[in-house]
Coordinates of C-alpha atoms in Angstrom, one line a residue:
Chain H
M8 CA -54.9 -6.0 34.5
Q9 CA -51.6 -6.9 35.6
Q10 CA -51.5 -10.5 34.8
Q11 CA -48.8 -12.0 32.5
E12 CA -49.9 -13.9 29.4
P13 CA -48.2 -17.2 28.5
L14 CA -45.0 -17.3 26.8
I15 CA -45.8 -18.0 23.4
R16 CA -42.7 -18.9 20.8
R17 CA -42.2 -18.1 17.8
R18 CA -42.1 -19.1 14.1
L19 CA -38.7 -17.9 13.2
S20 CA -38.2 -20.3 10.8
R21 CA -39.8 -18.0 7.3
R22 CA -38.0 -14.7 8.1
T23 CA -34.8 -16.2 8.8
P24 CA -33.9 -16.5 5.1
V25 CA -34.7 -13.3 4.1
A26 CA -32.5 -11.4 6.9
A27 CA -29.3 -13.7 6.9
A28 CA -29.4 -13.5 3.6
L29 CA -29.3 -9.4 3.9
V30 CA -27.5 -9.5 6.6
L31 CA -24.5 -12.3 5.7
I32 CA -24.9 -11.0 1.8
V33 CA -25.7 -8.0 0.7
I34 CA -25.2 -5.0 3.4
P35 CA -21.3 -6.3 3.4
A36 CA -22.0 -6.3 -0.5
T37 CA -23.1 -2.9 -0.4
I38 CA -20.2 -1.3 2.4
L39 CA -17.2 -3.0 0.1
F40 CA -19.0 -1.7 -3.5
G41 CA -19.2 1.9 -1.4
L42 CA -15.7 1.0 -0.6
F43 CA -14.6 0.3 -3.0
V44 CA -16.4 1.5 -6.5
L45 CA -17.5 4.3 -4.2
D46 CA -14.2 5.3 -3.2
D47 CA -15.4 5.0 0.3
R48 CA -16.6 8.6 0.7
K49 CA -20.3 8.1 0.3
Y50 CA -21.1 7.0 3.9
M51 CA -25.0 8.5 3.9
F52 CA -25.2 7.3 0.3
V53 CA -24.7 3.3 2.2
S54 CA -26.2 4.0 5.6
V55 CA -29.5 4.4 3.7
L56 CA -29.7 1.8 2.1
I57 CA -28.2 -0.2 4.7
V58 CA -31.5 1.5 7.0
L59 CA -33.4 0.6 4.4
Y60 CA -32.2 -3.1 3.9
A61 CA -33.2 -3.4 7.7
M62 CA -36.2 -2.9 7.3
I63 CA -37.3 -4.9 4.1
P64 CA -37.4 -8.4 6.6
F65 CA -40.2 -6.7 8.7
A66 CA -42.4 -5.1 5.4
M67 CA -42.3 -8.7 3.8
I68 CA -43.1 -10.9 6.5
F69 CA -45.6 -8.5 8.2
E70 CA -47.5 -8.8 3.8
R71 CA -46.6 -12.3 3.2
R72 CA -49.0 -13.4 7.3
K73 CA -51.4 -11.7 4.6
P74 CA -52.8 -9.4 7.7
Q75 CA -56.4 -8.5 8.3
G76 CA -58.6 -5.7 8.0
R77 CA -59.3 -4.7 11.3
E78 CA -55.4 -5.5 12.7
I79 CA -54.0 -3.6 9.4
I80 CA -56.6 -0.8 11.3
V81 CA -55.5 -0.9 13.8
I82 CA -51.9 -0.7 13.3
A83 CA -52.6 2.8 11.4
V84 CA -55.0 4.2 14.5
L85 CA -52.1 3.5 16.9
A86 CA -49.5 5.4 14.4
A87 CA -51.7 8.3 13.4
I88 CA -52.0 8.3 17.6
A89 CA -48.0 8.9 17.6
V90 CA -47.5 10.4 14.5
A91 CA -51.5 13.8 16.1
G92 CA -49.1 13.4 19.8
R93 CA -45.9 14.3 18.3
S94 CA -47.4 17.4 16.8
A95 CA -49.3 18.0 19.7
F96 CA -46.2 18.5 21.5
F97 CA -44.4 20.0 18.0
M98 CA -43.1 22.7 20.2
L99 CA -41.3 21.2 22.7
P100 CA -38.0 19.5 20.8
E101 CA -37.5 15.8 21.8
F102 CA -40.7 15.7 23.2
K103 CA -42.6 13.4 21.8
P104 CA -44.9 10.7 22.6
V105 CA -43.7 8.0 19.6
V106 CA -41.5 5.5 21.7
A107 CA -43.6 5.6 24.2
I108 CA -47.2 4.6 22.1
V109 CA -44.3 2.1 20.1
I110 CA -43.5 0.8 22.9
I111 CA -47.7 0.6 24.6
A112 CA -48.4 -1.2 20.9
G113 CA -45.8 -4.2 21.3
V114 CA -46.7 -4.7 24.6
C115 CA -49.9 -5.8 23.4
F116 CA -49.8 -6.6 19.8
G117 CA -46.8 -7.9 19.4
G118 CA -43.1 -7.2 17.8
E119 CA -43.8 -6.7 14.8
A120 CA -46.5 -4.6 15.6
G121 CA -45.0 -3.3 17.5
F122 CA -42.8 -2.4 14.1
M123 CA -45.4 -1.5 12.0
V124 CA -46.2 1.5 14.3
G125 CA -42.8 3.3 15.1
A126 CA -42.2 2.7 11.1
T127 CA -45.4 3.9 10.2
A128 CA -45.1 6.6 12.3
G129 CA -41.5 7.8 12.2
F130 CA -42.6 7.7 8.5
V131 CA -46.1 9.3 8.3
S132 CA -44.6 12.1 11.3
N133 CA -41.4 13.5 8.6
F134 CA -44.8 14.0 6.2
F135 CA -45.3 16.4 8.7
F136 CA -42.4 17.7 10.3
G137 CA -40.1 17.6 7.5
Q138 CA -38.7 14.1 5.0
G139 CA -35.3 13.9 4.1
P140 CA -32.3 11.2 5.0
W141 CA -32.7 11.1 8.6
T142 CA -36.9 9.8 7.7
P143 CA -35.3 6.3 7.4
W144 CA -33.3 5.5 10.1
Q145 CA -36.3 7.1 12.7
M146 CA -38.7 4.8 11.5
F147 CA -36.0 1.8 12.1
C148 CA -35.6 3.5 15.8
F149 CA -39.1 3.7 16.5
G150 CA -39.5 0.3 14.6
L151 CA -36.8 -1.2 16.6
I152 CA -37.4 -0.4 20.0
G153 CA -41.9 -1.4 19.1
F154 CA -39.9 -4.6 18.1
I155 CA -37.7 -5.4 21.5
A156 CA -41.0 -4.4 23.6
G157 CA -43.0 -7.0 22.3
N158 CA -40.3 -9.7 22.0
L159 CA -39.5 -8.6 25.8
Y160 CA -42.6 -9.1 27.1
R161 CA -43.5 -13.1 25.3
A162 CA -40.0 -14.1 26.6
G163 CA -41.0 -12.4 29.8
W164 CA -38.6 -9.9 31.3
L165 CA -40.9 -7.1 30.3
R166 CA -44.0 -6.7 32.6
R167 CA -46.7 -5.1 32.2
S168 CA -46.3 -3.0 35.9
R169 CA -46.3 1.1 35.2
W170 CA -42.0 0.9 36.8
S171 CA -41.3 -2.4 34.2
L172 CA -42.7 -0.3 31.7
C173 CA -41.1 3.5 32.6
I174 CA -37.5 2.1 33.2
F175 CA -37.7 0.0 29.9
G176 CA -39.1 3.0 28.3
G177 CA -36.3 5.5 29.1
L178 CA -33.3 2.8 28.6
S179 CA -34.7 2.5 25.2
T180 CA -35.1 5.8 24.4
L181 CA -32.0 7.0 25.9
I182 CA -30.1 3.9 24.2
V183 CA -31.9 3.1 21.3
Y184 CA -33.0 5.9 19.8
G185 CA -30.6 8.1 21.4
G186 CA -27.1 5.1 19.8
I187 CA -28.1 4.8 16.4
M188 CA -29.6 8.5 15.9
N189 CA -26.6 10.0 17.6
L190 CA -24.4 7.8 14.8
A191 CA -26.6 8.3 12.1
S192 CA -26.2 12.7 12.4
V193 CA -22.4 12.1 12.1
M194 CA -23.2 9.9 8.8
M195 CA -25.4 12.6 7.7
F196 CA -23.7 15.8 8.5
A197 CA -20.0 15.3 8.9
A198 CA -18.0 15.3 6.4
K199 CA -15.9 12.4 7.3
P200 CA -16.9 10.1 10.6
S201 CA -13.8 10.1 13.0
R202 CA -13.6 8.4 16.2
E203 CA -13.7 12.2 17.6
A204 CA -17.3 13.2 15.3
I205 CA -18.8 10.2 16.7
L206 CA -18.0 11.1 20.3
A207 CA -18.4 15.4 19.5
S208 CA -21.9 13.8 18.8
Y209 CA -22.8 12.0 21.5
V210 CA -22.1 14.4 24.0
S211 CA -23.5 17.5 22.4
G212 CA -26.5 15.0 21.6
F213 CA -26.9 14.0 25.1
W214 CA -29.2 16.1 26.7
F215 CA -31.5 15.6 23.3
D216 CA -31.7 12.3 24.0
L217 CA -32.1 12.7 27.2
V218 CA -35.1 15.0 26.9
H219 CA -36.1 12.3 24.6
A220 CA -35.9 10.0 27.4
A221 CA -38.1 11.3 30.0
A222 CA -40.5 12.7 28.2
T223 CA -40.8 8.8 28.0
V224 CA -41.1 7.9 30.4
L225 CA -43.7 11.0 32.1
F226 CA -45.9 9.4 28.9
L227 CA -45.6 5.7 29.5
F228 CA -46.0 6.7 33.2
F229 CA -49.5 8.4 32.8
L230 CA -50.8 6.2 29.8
A231 CA -49.3 3.2 30.2
R232 CA -52.1 1.1 32.0
P233 CA -55.0 3.2 30.5
M234 CA -54.0 2.7 27.1
L235 CA -53.2 -0.9 27.4
E236 CA -56.7 -1.3 28.6
K237 CA -58.3 -0.4 26.3
L238 CA -55.5 -1.9 24.1
D239 CA -57.0 -5.2 25.4
R240 CA -60.5 -4.8 25.9
I241 CA -60.6 -4.4 22.5
K242 CA -59.0 -7.3 22.0
L243 CA -61.0 -9.2 24.2
K244 CA -64.5 -7.2 22.6
Y245 CA -63.9 -8.3 18.5
G246 CA -60.8 -11.2 18.9
M247 CA -58.2 -9.7 17.4
M248 CA -54.2 -10.6 16.6
E249 CA -53.4 -13.8 18.7
Chain B
M16 CA -51.1 27.2 -7.3
R17 CA -50.7 26.4 -10.9
R18 CA -50.4 22.6 -12.4
S19 CA -47.6 20.7 -12.5
A20 CA -46.9 18.7 -16.2
F21 CA -44.3 16.4 -14.4
A22 CA -47.2 15.2 -12.1
A23 CA -49.6 14.8 -14.6
Y24 CA -47.4 11.9 -15.6
H25 CA -46.5 8.6 -15.2
P26 CA -46.4 7.9 -10.7
F27 CA -43.6 5.6 -12.3
V28 CA -42.1 7.9 -14.5
N29 CA -42.7 10.5 -11.9
F30 CA -40.6 8.1 -9.1
V31 CA -37.6 7.0 -10.9
Y32 CA -36.6 10.5 -11.7
F33 CA -36.8 11.2 -7.8
A34 CA -34.7 8.4 -7.0
A35 CA -32.2 8.9 -9.7
V36 CA -31.5 12.0 -9.2
L37 CA -31.8 11.9 -5.2
A38 CA -29.4 8.5 -6.1
F39 CA -27.0 11.0 -8.0
C40 CA -27.2 13.6 -5.7
M41 CA -25.4 11.8 -2.4
L42 CA -23.1 10.1 -4.7
W43 CA -21.7 13.3 -6.5
M44 CA -19.6 15.0 -5.9
H45 CA -17.8 16.8 -8.3
P46 CA -18.1 20.6 -7.8
V47 CA -19.8 21.1 -11.3
F48 CA -22.5 17.8 -10.7
Q49 CA -23.4 19.8 -7.1
A50 CA -23.8 23.2 -9.1
I51 CA -25.7 21.6 -11.7
S52 CA -28.4 19.9 -8.6
L53 CA -27.8 22.1 -6.2
L54 CA -29.0 24.5 -9.7
G55 CA -32.3 22.2 -10.7
A56 CA -34.1 21.8 -7.6
V57 CA -34.2 25.2 -6.6
V58 CA -35.5 25.9 -10.5
N59 CA -37.6 23.0 -9.5
A60 CA -39.1 24.1 -5.7
V61 CA -39.5 27.5 -6.6
L62 CA -42.2 26.3 -9.6
L63 CA -43.5 23.7 -7.7
N64 CA -44.2 25.1 -4.5
G65 CA -44.1 29.0 -5.4
R66 CA -40.9 31.3 -4.8
R67 CA -42.0 31.7 -1.0
A68 CA -41.6 28.0 0.1
I69 CA -38.3 28.2 -1.3
R70 CA -37.1 31.6 0.9
F71 CA -38.3 30.2 3.5
Q72 CA -36.8 26.9 3.7
L73 CA -33.3 29.4 2.7
R74 CA -33.6 30.6 5.5
F75 CA -33.1 27.6 7.1
M76 CA -30.6 26.1 5.4
L77 CA -28.1 28.7 5.5
P78 CA -27.2 28.9 8.5
L79 CA -27.0 25.1 8.7
F80 CA -24.8 25.4 5.7
V81 CA -22.5 27.2 7.0
I82 CA -22.1 25.3 11.1
M83 CA -22.1 22.4 9.1
A84 CA -18.6 23.5 6.4
A85 CA -17.6 24.9 9.6
A86 CA -17.1 21.8 12.0
N87 CA -15.4 20.1 9.0
P88 CA -12.2 20.8 9.5
M89 CA -12.9 21.5 13.3
F90 CA -13.0 17.1 13.8
S91 CA -11.1 16.1 10.7
H92 CA -7.2 17.2 9.5
A93 CA -6.6 14.7 7.1
G94 CA -5.1 17.4 3.9
V95 CA -2.4 17.9 2.7
T96 CA -2.3 22.4 3.1
I97 CA -2.3 23.2 6.0
L98 CA -3.8 27.5 6.1
F99 CA -2.7 28.0 9.9
Y100 CA -3.2 26.0 13.4
M101 CA -5.7 25.8 15.2
K102 CA -4.9 26.8 19.4
D103 CA -4.6 22.7 20.6
G104 CA -2.1 22.1 17.7
N105 CA -3.6 20.3 15.8
P106 CA -3.7 21.4 12.2
V107 CA -6.4 23.5 9.8
T108 CA -6.2 22.5 6.2
L109 CA -8.4 23.9 3.0
E110 CA -8.9 19.9 1.9
S111 CA -10.9 20.2 5.3
I112 CA -12.7 22.9 4.7
L113 CA -13.4 22.1 1.4
Y114 CA -15.0 18.2 1.7
G115 CA -16.8 20.5 4.4
A116 CA -18.0 23.1 2.0
A117 CA -19.3 20.0 -0.3
A118 CA -20.7 17.7 2.4
S119 CA -22.9 20.4 3.5
A120 CA -24.2 21.6 -0.3
M121 CA -24.8 18.3 -0.9
Y122 CA -27.4 18.0 2.3
V123 CA -29.1 21.1 1.4
T124 CA -29.8 19.6 -1.7
V125 CA -30.6 17.1 -1.1
I126 CA -33.4 18.1 0.8
V127 CA -34.9 20.6 -1.7
W128 CA -35.3 17.6 -3.6
F129 CA -36.8 16.0 -0.8
S130 CA -38.9 19.3 -1.0
C131 CA -40.0 19.1 -4.6
Y132 CA -40.5 14.7 -4.2
N133 CA -43.1 15.7 -1.6
A134 CA -45.3 17.9 -4.5
V135 CA -44.9 16.1 -6.9
M136 CA -45.2 12.0 -5.5
T137 CA -48.9 12.4 -3.2
S138 CA -49.7 9.8 -1.3
D139 CA -52.0 7.7 -4.4
K140 CA -49.5 8.4 -6.6
F141 CA -47.1 6.1 -3.8
M142 CA -50.1 4.1 -3.1
Y143 CA -50.7 3.3 -6.8
L144 CA -47.2 2.4 -8.0
F145 CA -46.2 0.0 -4.5
G146 CA -50.5 -0.7 -3.7
R147 CA -49.1 -4.6 -5.6
I148 CA -46.4 -4.7 -4.6
M149 CA -46.8 -3.9 -0.6
P150 CA -51.0 -3.7 0.1
A151 CA -50.6 -3.7 3.7
L152 CA -48.3 -1.7 4.1
S153 CA -49.3 1.2 1.7
L154 CA -52.8 0.6 3.6
I155 CA -51.4 1.1 6.4
F156 CA -49.5 4.4 4.8
A157 CA -52.5 6.1 3.0
M158 CA -55.0 5.5 5.8
V159 CA -52.1 7.1 9.3
L160 CA -51.9 9.9 6.5
R161 CA -55.9 10.2 6.2
F162 CA -56.5 9.4 10.3
V163 CA -54.1 12.4 11.7
P164 CA -56.1 14.8 10.8
R165 CA -58.9 14.1 11.5
Y166 CA -58.0 13.3 14.9
M167 CA -56.2 16.8 16.0
H168 CA -59.7 17.8 14.5
Q169 CA -61.1 15.0 17.3
L170 CA -59.3 15.9 20.0
K171 CA -60.8 20.1 19.7
V172 CA -64.0 18.8 19.6
I173 CA -63.3 17.0 22.7
S174 CA -62.3 19.7 24.8
D175 CA -64.2 22.1 23.1
A176 CA -66.9 19.5 24.8
Q177 CA -64.3 19.7 27.8
A178 CA -64.3 22.6 28.6
C179 CA -68.2 23.3 29.6
I180 CA -67.9 21.6 32.5
G181 CA -64.3 23.4 33.4
R182 CA -62.3 19.5 32.4
D183 CA -60.0 21.6 29.6
Y184 CA -57.0 21.7 29.6
R185 CA -56.4 26.0 29.6
Q186 CA -58.8 25.6 33.5
G187 CA -57.3 24.8 36.3
G188 CA -53.6 24.5 38.0
W189 CA -50.9 22.8 36.3
I190 CA -51.3 19.4 37.6
R191 CA -55.2 19.5 36.4
R192 CA -54.3 20.9 33.2
A193 CA -51.9 17.8 32.3
R194 CA -55.0 15.2 33.9
N195 CA -57.7 16.4 31.8
G196 CA -54.7 16.9 29.1
I197 CA -53.6 12.9 30.1
R198 CA -58.1 12.3 29.9
M199 CA -58.7 13.8 26.3
L200 CA -55.7 11.9 24.6
S201 CA -57.8 8.2 26.5
I202 CA -60.9 9.8 26.3
M203 CA -59.5 9.9 21.9
T204 CA -58.1 7.1 22.2
T205 CA -61.4 5.4 22.8
W206 CA -63.5 6.6 20.4
A207 CA -60.5 5.8 17.4
L208 CA -60.2 2.5 19.1
E209 CA -63.7 2.0 17.9
N210 CA -64.1 3.8 15.0
A211 CA -61.8 2.2 13.8
I212 CA -63.0 -1.9 14.1
E213 CA -66.5 -0.2 12.3
T214 CA -64.0 0.7 8.7
A215 CA -62.5 -2.8 9.2
D216 CA -65.6 -3.9 9.3
S217 CA -67.3 -1.9 6.8
M218 CA -64.1 -2.8 4.7
K219 CA -64.6 -6.0 4.5
S220 CA -68.7 -6.5 3.8
R221 CA -67.3 -3.8 0.6
G222 CA -65.1 -7.1 0.0
Y223 CA -60.9 -6.1 1.7
G224 CA -58.6 -8.6 1.1
L225 CA -60.4 -9.8 -3.1
P226 CA -59.1 -10.4 -5.8
N227 CA -58.9 -8.0 -8.8
R228 CA -59.7 -4.9 -7.5
T229 CA -59.2 -1.6 -9.1
S230 CA -57.3 1.5 -7.8
F231 CA -58.7 4.9 -6.7
S232 CA -57.1 7.3 -9.7
I233 CA -56.4 5.4 -12.5
F234 CA -52.9 6.4 -14.4
R235 CA -52.8 5.0 -18.2
F236 CA -48.9 4.9 -19.6
D237 CA -49.1 6.1 -22.7
R238 CA -47.6 7.1 -25.5
R239 CA -45.5 10.4 -24.2
D240 CA -43.9 8.6 -20.9
R241 CA -43.3 6.1 -23.1
R242 CA -40.9 8.9 -24.6
L243 CA -40.3 10.4 -21.6
S244 CA -38.8 6.8 -19.5
A245 CA -37.3 6.5 -23.2
C246 CA -35.5 10.4 -22.9
M247 CA -34.3 9.7 -18.6
A248 CA -33.5 6.5 -19.8
G249 CA -30.6 8.0 -22.4
L250 CA -29.6 10.2 -19.8
L251 CA -29.1 8.0 -17.8
L252 CA -26.9 5.7 -20.1
V253 CA -25.0 8.8 -19.9
L254 CA -24.3 9.8 -16.9
V255 CA -23.4 5.7 -15.1
L256 CA -20.8 6.1 -18.6
G257 CA -19.1 9.0 -17.0
A258 CA -19.0 7.9 -13.9
A259 CA -17.2 5.1 -15.3
S260 CA -14.5 6.9 -16.5
G261 CA -14.7 9.0 -13.6
A262 CA -15.5 12.2 -14.7
N263 CA -18.1 11.9 -11.7
A264 CA -15.6 11.4 -8.9
I265 CA -13.5 14.6 -7.7
R266 CA -10.9 13.2 -4.3
Y267 CA -10.4 15.8 -2.0
F268 CA -7.4 13.7 0.5
P269 CA -4.8 14.2 0.6
S270 CA -4.9 16.2 -2.1
V271 CA -8.2 18.0 -4.0
H272 CA -8.1 16.0 -7.1
V273 CA -11.0 16.3 -10.9
Q274 CA -9.9 14.7 -13.8
A275 CA -8.9 17.6 -15.8
M276 CA -12.2 18.5 -18.6
T277 CA -12.8 16.4 -22.3
A278 CA -15.0 16.9 -24.5
F279 CA -16.7 14.3 -23.0
S280 CA -17.0 15.4 -20.0
V281 CA -18.5 18.3 -20.6
L282 CA -21.0 15.8 -22.0
V283 CA -21.9 14.6 -19.8
Y284 CA -22.3 17.7 -17.7
A285 CA -24.8 18.6 -20.3
A286 CA -26.8 15.1 -20.1
Y287 CA -27.3 15.6 -16.0
L288 CA -28.3 19.7 -16.2
T289 CA -31.1 18.3 -18.1
L290 CA -31.8 15.8 -16.1
C291 CA -31.8 17.9 -12.8
L292 CA -34.0 20.4 -14.8
L293 CA -36.7 18.5 -17.5
P294 CA -39.8 19.0 -14.8
A295 CA -38.4 22.8 -15.7
L296 CA -37.9 22.0 -18.9
I297 CA -41.3 19.7 -19.5
Q298 CA -43.1 22.7 -17.6
T299 CA -41.7 25.5 -20.0
W300 CA -42.8 23.9 -22.6
E301 CA -46.5 23.3 -22.1
D302 CA -46.6 26.3 -21.0
W303 CA -45.2 27.8 -24.1
K304 CA -47.7 25.5 -25.9
W305 CA -50.7 26.5 -24.3
K306 CA -49.4 30.0 -24.7
S307 CA -49.0 29.6 -28.4
I308 CA -52.5 27.5 -28.9
R309 CA -54.4 30.4 -26.8
S310 CA -52.6 32.5 -28.7
R311 CA -53.9 30.8 -32.8
N312 CA -57.8 31.4 -31.9

């Protein structure tokens, strides 16, 4: 199963207005509200709101599409496997297979499904690991990686070969997940975000991110081919999604 | 465990309550408000989760609190009251220490409130509230919550079966164990996917996606819900007026400044205290009512 699927132009028409309104109006309004009304000290509150806004267009487009039962349930299965995998390795911090499974979901079922699997896995796994202000951030990071993986695959940049997936997995964990989560921890933990605090967070978080990236590469190396085969088989057998 | 009286109210009331309490907790860093919110969170958590759960939580929280409070003055040197200079010549200020303590207290309070939220807002309530606006997403959410324990159980079954033929993840050398573990995961995935398609077909044959479906739990918005909502709306009004007048705000930099206490600000404090303790008050009231009914017979 090494062949690439034909390139398909994505229709972005319906999401674009909502996303544009959020990015151009609601997010700046929240930041200004934080600056003037809340006196520019409520970083945690404002940042959590912005991350939640970022997920609204995905949720809207998914609901508007009226997804079929089979599609819903495959997304739920993949998210549950990611959560179960995360709890199976709970004793090793940052050694989690979530990103690997989210990337596989994105490649196999498209960016939207990848986003849903990632966001759901982030949300539900925190029911077992503890909810908190970091939940929306994690949901967003996992979801974004799935979305990027799906769209890069559609664009033909990401291939189904083991090495292509491993390289993408390692880089996306390090740059997307690590890059956003370290910034998020400054927003949540530090009283007043400063350049030094952000730098300190990146330096202290680097080793954790490296372990996480290594785990993603390892899981992709072993899981990518069998998982993709199984998912393709299910897709072919039942004629799902696309 | 005892049934919580507050959790018996309509999910909408529960959800609005927690949304308000969490938002206020993140917004208002006035020491009086922080103390009230922390007190309310801990009292409710003890009533909902029991004393042992909160003791366990605080054992993790207190070191976190100390580290976070201590870290802030290292990175932030704003403020006018300089206490001493660090080795690298940067000043340590009273304001940044106080602000660090306040920010970490807020963080701890948010986490304790979330533990109350998890105890009250069960997934069927969540489904009931969001099933109308986002049916597909809340269905996914409910299914994943169910699948996770089920898959953990299935993994155990697979592991037992594999152990019989010497292919368990506890047998063999390091590489063999890893390979066996991956194989187990692969078996589980195949099983899960086939199983899932069957579930999906079963859902379809029972009319998933058709209009006019009902939900499993029946919640009615009755008189006591209306009464509690009115009560909460009144408290929220007082609090928002307080916020508009500046009674809830504190300025940390360059120097610590709070508004002088007035009769109105005391009223706002009282409203916040009532709001934060609302579930505990309802519980006490219900307990008292129950006792008085029983003692009458």
